[in-house]
PDB file of C-alpha atoms in Angstrom:
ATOM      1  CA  UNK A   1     174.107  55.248  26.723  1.00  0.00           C
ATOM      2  CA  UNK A   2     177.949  56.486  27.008  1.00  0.00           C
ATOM      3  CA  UNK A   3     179.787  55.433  29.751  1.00  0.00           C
ATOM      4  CA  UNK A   4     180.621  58.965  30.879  1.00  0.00           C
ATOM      5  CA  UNK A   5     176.853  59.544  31.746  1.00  0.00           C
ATOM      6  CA  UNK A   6     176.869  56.918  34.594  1.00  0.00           C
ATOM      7  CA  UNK A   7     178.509  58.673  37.597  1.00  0.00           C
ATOM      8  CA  UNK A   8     178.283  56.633  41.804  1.00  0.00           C
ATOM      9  CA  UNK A   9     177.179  58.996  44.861  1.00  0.00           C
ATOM     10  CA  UNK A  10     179.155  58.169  47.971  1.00  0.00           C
ATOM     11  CA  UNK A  11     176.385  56.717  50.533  1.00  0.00           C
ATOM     12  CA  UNK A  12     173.240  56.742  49.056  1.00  0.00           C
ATOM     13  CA  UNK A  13     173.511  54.300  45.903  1.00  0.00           C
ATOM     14  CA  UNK A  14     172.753  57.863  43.660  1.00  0.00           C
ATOM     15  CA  UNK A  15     173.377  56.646  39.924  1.00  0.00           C
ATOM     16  CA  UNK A  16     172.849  59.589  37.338  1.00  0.00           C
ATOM     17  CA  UNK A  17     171.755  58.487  34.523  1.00  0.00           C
ATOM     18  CA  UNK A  18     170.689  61.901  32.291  1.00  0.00           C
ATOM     19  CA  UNK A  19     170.835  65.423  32.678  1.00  0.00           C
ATOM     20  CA  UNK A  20     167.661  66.803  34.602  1.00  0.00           C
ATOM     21  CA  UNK A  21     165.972  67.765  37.816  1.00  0.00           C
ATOM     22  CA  UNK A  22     164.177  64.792  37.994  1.00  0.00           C
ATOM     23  CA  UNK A  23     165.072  61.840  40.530  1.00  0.00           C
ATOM     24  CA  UNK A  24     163.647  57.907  40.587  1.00  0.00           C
ATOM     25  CA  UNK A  25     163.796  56.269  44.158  1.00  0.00           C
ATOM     26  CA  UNK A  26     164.816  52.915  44.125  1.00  0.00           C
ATOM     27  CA  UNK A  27     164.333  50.977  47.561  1.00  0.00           C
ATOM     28  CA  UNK A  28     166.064  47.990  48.644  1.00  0.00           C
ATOM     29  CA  UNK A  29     165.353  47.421  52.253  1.00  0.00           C
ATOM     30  CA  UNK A  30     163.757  44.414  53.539  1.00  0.00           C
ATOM     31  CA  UNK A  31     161.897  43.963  56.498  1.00  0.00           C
ATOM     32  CA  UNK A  32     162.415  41.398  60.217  1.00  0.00           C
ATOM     33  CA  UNK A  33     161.696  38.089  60.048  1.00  0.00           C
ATOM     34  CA  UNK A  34     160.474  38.131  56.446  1.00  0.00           C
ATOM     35  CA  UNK A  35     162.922  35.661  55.202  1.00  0.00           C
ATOM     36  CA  UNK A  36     161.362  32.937  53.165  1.00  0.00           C
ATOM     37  CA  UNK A  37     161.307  30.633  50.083  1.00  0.00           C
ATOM     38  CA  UNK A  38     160.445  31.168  46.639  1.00  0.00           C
ATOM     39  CA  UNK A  39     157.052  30.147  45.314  1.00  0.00           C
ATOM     40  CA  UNK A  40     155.846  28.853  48.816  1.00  0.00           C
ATOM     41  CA  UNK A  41     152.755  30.032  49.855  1.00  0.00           C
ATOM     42  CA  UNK A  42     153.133  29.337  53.738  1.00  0.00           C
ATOM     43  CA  UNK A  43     155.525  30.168  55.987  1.00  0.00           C
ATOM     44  CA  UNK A  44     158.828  28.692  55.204  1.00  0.00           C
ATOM     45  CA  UNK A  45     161.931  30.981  56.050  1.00  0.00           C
ATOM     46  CA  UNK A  46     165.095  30.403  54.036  1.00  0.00           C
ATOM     47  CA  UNK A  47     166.819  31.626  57.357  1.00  0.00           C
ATOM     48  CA  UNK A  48     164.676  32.134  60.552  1.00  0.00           C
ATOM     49  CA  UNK A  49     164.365  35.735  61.941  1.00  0.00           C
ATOM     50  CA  UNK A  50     166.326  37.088  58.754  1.00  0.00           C
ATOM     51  CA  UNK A  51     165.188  39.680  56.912  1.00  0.00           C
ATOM     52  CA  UNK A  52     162.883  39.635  53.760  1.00  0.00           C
ATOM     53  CA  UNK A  53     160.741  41.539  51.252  1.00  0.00           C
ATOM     54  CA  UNK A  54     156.870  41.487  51.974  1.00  0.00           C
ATOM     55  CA  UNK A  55     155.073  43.846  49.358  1.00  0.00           C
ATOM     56  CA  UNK A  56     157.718  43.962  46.611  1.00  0.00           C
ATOM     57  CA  UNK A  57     160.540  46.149  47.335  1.00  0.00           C
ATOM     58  CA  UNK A  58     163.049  43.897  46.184  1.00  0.00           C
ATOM     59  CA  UNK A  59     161.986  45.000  42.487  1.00  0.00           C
ATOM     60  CA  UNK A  60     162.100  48.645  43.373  1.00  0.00           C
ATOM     61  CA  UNK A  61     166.349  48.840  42.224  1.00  0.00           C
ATOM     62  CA  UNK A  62     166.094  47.282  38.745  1.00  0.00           C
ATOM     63  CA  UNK A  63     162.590  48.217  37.518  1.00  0.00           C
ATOM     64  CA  UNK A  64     163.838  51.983  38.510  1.00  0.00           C
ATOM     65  CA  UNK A  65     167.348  52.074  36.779  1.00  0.00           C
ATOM     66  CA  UNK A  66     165.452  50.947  33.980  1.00  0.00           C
ATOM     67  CA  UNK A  67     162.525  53.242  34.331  1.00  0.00           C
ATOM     68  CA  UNK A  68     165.428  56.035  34.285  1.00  0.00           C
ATOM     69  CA  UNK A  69     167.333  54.388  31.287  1.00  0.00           C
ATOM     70  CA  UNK A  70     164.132  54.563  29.447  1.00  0.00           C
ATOM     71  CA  UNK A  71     163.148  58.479  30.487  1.00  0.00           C
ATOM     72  CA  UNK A  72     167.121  59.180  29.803  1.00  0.00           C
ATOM     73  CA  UNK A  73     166.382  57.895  25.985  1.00  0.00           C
ATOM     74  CA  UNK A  74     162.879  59.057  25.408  1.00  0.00           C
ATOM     75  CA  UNK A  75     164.725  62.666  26.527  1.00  0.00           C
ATOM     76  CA  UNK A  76     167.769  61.778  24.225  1.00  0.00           C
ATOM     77  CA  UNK A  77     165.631  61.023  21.249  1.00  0.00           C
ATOM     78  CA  UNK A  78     163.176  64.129  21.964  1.00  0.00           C
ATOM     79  CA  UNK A  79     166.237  66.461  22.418  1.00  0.00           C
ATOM     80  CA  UNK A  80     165.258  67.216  26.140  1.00  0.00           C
ATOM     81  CA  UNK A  81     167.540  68.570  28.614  1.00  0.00           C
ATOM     82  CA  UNK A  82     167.774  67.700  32.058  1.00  0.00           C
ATOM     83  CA  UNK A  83     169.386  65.430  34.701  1.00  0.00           C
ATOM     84  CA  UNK A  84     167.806  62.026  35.409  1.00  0.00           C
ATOM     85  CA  UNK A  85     169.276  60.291  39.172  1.00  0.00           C
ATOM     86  CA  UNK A  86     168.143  57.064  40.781  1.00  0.00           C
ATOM     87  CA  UNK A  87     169.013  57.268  44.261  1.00  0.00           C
ATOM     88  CA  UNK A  88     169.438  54.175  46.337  1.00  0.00           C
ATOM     89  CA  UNK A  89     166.831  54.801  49.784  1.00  0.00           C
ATOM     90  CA  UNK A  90     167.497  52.548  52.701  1.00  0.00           C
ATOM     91  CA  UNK A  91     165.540  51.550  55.719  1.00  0.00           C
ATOM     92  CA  UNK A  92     162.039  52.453  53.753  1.00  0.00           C
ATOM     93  CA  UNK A  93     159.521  50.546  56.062  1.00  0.00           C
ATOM     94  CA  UNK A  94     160.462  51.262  59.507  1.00  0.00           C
ATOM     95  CA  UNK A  95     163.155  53.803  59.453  1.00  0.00           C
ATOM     96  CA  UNK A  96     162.436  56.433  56.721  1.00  0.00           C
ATOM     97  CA  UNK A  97     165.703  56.845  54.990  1.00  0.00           C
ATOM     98  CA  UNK A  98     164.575  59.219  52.334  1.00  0.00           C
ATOM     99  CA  UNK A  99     163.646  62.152  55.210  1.00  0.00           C
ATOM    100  CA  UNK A 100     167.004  61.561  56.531  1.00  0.00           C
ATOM    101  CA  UNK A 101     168.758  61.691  53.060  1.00  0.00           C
ATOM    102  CA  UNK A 102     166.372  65.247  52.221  1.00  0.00           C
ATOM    103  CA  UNK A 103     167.483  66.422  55.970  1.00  0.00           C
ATOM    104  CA  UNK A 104     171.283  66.002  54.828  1.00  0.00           C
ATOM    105  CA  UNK A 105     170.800  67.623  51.445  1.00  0.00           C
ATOM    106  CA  UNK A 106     170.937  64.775  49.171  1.00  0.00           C
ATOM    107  CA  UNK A 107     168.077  65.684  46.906  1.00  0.00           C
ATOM    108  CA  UNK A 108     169.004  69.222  46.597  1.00  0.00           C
ATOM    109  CA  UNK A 109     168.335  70.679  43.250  1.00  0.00           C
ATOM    110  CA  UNK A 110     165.607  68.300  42.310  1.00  0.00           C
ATOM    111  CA  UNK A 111     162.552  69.323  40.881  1.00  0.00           C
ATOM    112  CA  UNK A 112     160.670  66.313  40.008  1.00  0.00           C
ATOM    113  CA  UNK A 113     160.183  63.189  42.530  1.00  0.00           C
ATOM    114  CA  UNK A 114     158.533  59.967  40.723  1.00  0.00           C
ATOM    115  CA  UNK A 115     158.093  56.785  42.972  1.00  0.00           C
ATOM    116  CA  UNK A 116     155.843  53.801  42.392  1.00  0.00           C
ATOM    117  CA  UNK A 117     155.226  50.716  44.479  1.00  0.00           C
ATOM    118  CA  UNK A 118     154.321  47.505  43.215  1.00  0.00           C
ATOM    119  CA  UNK A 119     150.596  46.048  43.094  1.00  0.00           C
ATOM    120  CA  UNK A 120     148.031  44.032  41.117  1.00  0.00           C
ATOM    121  CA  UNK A 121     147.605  46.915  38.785  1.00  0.00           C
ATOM    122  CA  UNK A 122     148.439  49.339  37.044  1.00  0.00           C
ATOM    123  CA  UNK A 123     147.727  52.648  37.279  1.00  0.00           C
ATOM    124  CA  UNK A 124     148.800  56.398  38.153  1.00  0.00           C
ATOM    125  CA  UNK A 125     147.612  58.382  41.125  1.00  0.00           C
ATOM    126  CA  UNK A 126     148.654  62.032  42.269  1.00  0.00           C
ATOM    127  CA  UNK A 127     148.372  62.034  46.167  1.00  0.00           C
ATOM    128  CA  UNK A 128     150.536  62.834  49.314  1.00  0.00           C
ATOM    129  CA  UNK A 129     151.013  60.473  52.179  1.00  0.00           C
ATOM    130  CA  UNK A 130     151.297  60.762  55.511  1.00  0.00           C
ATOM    131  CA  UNK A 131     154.752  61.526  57.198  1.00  0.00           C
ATOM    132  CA  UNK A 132     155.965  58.453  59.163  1.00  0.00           C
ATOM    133  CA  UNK A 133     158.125  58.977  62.365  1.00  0.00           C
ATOM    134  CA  UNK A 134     159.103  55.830  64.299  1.00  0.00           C
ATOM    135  CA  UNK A 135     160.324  56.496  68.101  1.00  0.00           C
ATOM    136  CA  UNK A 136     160.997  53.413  70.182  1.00  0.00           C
ATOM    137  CA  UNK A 137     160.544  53.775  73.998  1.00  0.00           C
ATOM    138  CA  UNK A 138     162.125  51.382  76.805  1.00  0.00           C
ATOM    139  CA  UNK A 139     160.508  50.694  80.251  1.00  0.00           C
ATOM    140  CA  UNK A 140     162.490  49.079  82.714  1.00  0.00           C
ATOM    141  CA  UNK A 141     160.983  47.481  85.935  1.00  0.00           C
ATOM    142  CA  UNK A 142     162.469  46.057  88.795  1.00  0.00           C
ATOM    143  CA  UNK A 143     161.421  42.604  89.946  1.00  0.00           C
ATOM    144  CA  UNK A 144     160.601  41.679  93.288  1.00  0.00           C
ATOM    145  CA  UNK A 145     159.078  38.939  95.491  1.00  0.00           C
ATOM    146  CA  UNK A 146     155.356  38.601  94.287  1.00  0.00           C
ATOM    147  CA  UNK A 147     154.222  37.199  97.980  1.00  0.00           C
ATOM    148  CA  UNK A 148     156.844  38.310 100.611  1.00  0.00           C
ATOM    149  CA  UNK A 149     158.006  42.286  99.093  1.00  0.00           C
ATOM    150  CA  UNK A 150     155.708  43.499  96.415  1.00  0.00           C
ATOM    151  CA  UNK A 151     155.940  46.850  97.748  1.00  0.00           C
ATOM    152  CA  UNK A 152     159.462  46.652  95.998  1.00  0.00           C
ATOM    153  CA  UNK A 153     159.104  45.598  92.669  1.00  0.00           C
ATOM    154  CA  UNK A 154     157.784  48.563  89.942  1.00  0.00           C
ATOM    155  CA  UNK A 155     156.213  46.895  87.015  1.00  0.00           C
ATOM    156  CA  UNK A 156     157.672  48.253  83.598  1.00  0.00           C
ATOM    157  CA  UNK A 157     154.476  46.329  81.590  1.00  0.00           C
ATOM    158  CA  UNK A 158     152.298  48.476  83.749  1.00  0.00           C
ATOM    159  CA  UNK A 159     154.214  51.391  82.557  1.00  0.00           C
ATOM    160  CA  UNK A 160     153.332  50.245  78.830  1.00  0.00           C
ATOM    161  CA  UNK A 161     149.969  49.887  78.907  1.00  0.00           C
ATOM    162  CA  UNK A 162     149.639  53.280  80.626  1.00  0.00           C
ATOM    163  CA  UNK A 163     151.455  54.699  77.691  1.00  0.00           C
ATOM    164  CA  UNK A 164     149.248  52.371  75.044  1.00  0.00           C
ATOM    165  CA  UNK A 165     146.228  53.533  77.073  1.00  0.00           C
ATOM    166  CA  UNK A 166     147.190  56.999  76.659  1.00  0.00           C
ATOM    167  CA  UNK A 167     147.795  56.922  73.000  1.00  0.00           C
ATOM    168  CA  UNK A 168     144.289  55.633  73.012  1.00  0.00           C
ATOM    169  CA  UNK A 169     142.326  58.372  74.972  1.00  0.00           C
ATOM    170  CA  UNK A 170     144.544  61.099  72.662  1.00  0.00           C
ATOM    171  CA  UNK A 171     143.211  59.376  68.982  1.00  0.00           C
ATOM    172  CA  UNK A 172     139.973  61.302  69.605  1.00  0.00           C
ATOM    173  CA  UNK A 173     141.867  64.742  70.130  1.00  0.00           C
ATOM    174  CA  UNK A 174     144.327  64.505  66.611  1.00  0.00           C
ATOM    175  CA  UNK A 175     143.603  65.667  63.538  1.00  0.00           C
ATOM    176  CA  UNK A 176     141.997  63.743  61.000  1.00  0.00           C
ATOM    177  CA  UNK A 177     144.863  63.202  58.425  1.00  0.00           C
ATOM    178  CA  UNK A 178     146.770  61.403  61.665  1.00  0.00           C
ATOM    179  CA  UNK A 179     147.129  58.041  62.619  1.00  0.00           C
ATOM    180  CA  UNK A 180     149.141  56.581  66.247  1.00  0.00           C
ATOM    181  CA  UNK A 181     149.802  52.659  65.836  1.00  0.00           C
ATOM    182  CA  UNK A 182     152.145  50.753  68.370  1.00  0.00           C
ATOM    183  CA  UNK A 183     153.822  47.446  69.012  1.00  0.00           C
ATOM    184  CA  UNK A 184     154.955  45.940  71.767  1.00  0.00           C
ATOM    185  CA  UNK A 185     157.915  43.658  70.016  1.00  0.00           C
ATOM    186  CA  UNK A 186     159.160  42.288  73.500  1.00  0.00           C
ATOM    187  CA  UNK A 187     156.897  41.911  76.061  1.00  0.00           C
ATOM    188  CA  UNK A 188     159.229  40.727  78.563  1.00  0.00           C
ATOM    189  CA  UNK A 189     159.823  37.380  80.093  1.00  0.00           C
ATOM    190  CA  UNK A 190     158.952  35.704  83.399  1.00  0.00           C
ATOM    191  CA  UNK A 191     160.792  36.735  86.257  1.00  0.00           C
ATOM    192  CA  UNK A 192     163.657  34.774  87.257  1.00  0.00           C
TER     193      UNK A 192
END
């Protein structure tokens, strides 16, 4: 391919690669705690608590750009016009960066999406998925003396599994195509 054809989008990672409507997605977040070894098949983190790729997304930015080098081609050769763009998405697992990048405009103009994720085989499906929103909540308690003042202490773990138990009556009452999941990633610790 010519030089000129390759062209850097300011936050996004967006390479374009051909002339069409089309765009590849090409992940690169990794996910807490996920840090580990090569070729070891229990837990052994190559830094503890860093971050780390659990179902493949680390192969997401290469296998794309060359998934798009290879449509840009195939086009070239057939004479077909168009625009092909890889565009870098952050923060895929737990923060959705690709409905934040469509919310600011980024894939404007695009006709064609094409994704893939990376499994034990291959094949090609033609489905929607459900929309992912992540809030995080914070309780906040205040401690007090368990024997001599528990009048004065207001218990933010109760708080949480009113909220959990909640989310649990309401499952019955959503639509089918919905799903509510929650973790508690810091339970507290004992009172000082």
């Amino acid at each position: 391919m010519k030089k000129d054809v390759w062209n850097a989008h300011s936050l996004c990672s967006h390479l374009r690669l051909w002339k069409t409507g089309h765009w590849i997605p090409a992940e690169y977040d990794a996910l807490p705690s996920l840090s580990q070894e090569s070729g070891v098949t229990t837990a052994k983190p190559i830094i503890a608590g860093a971050p780390g790729h659990g179902c493949g997304h680390n192969l997401y930015g290469t296998s794309s750009a060359t998934a798009a080098i290879a449509a840009a081609q195939a086009m070239q050769k057939q004479g077909i016009k168009g625009t092909i763009k890889v565009f870098g998405t952050p923060a895929e697992e737990t923060l959705v960066g690709k409905v934040f990048m469509n919310r600011d405009g980024v894939f404007d103009g695009t006709d064609v999406i094409i994704t893939w994720h990376p499994g034990d085989e291959n094949r090609v499906e033609y489905q929607s998925l459900l929309a992912f929103m992540s809030i995080k909540f914070q309780f906040h308690g205040r401690s007090a003396h368990a024997a001599a003042a528990p009048e004065h202490g207001r218990s933010a773990l109760d708080a949480v599994m009113l909220m959990n138990l909640g989310m649990e009556f309401m499952r019955e009452h959503l639509i089918q195509e919905a799903r509510i999941h929650y973790v508690n990633p810091k339970g507290g610790e004992t009172p000082q």
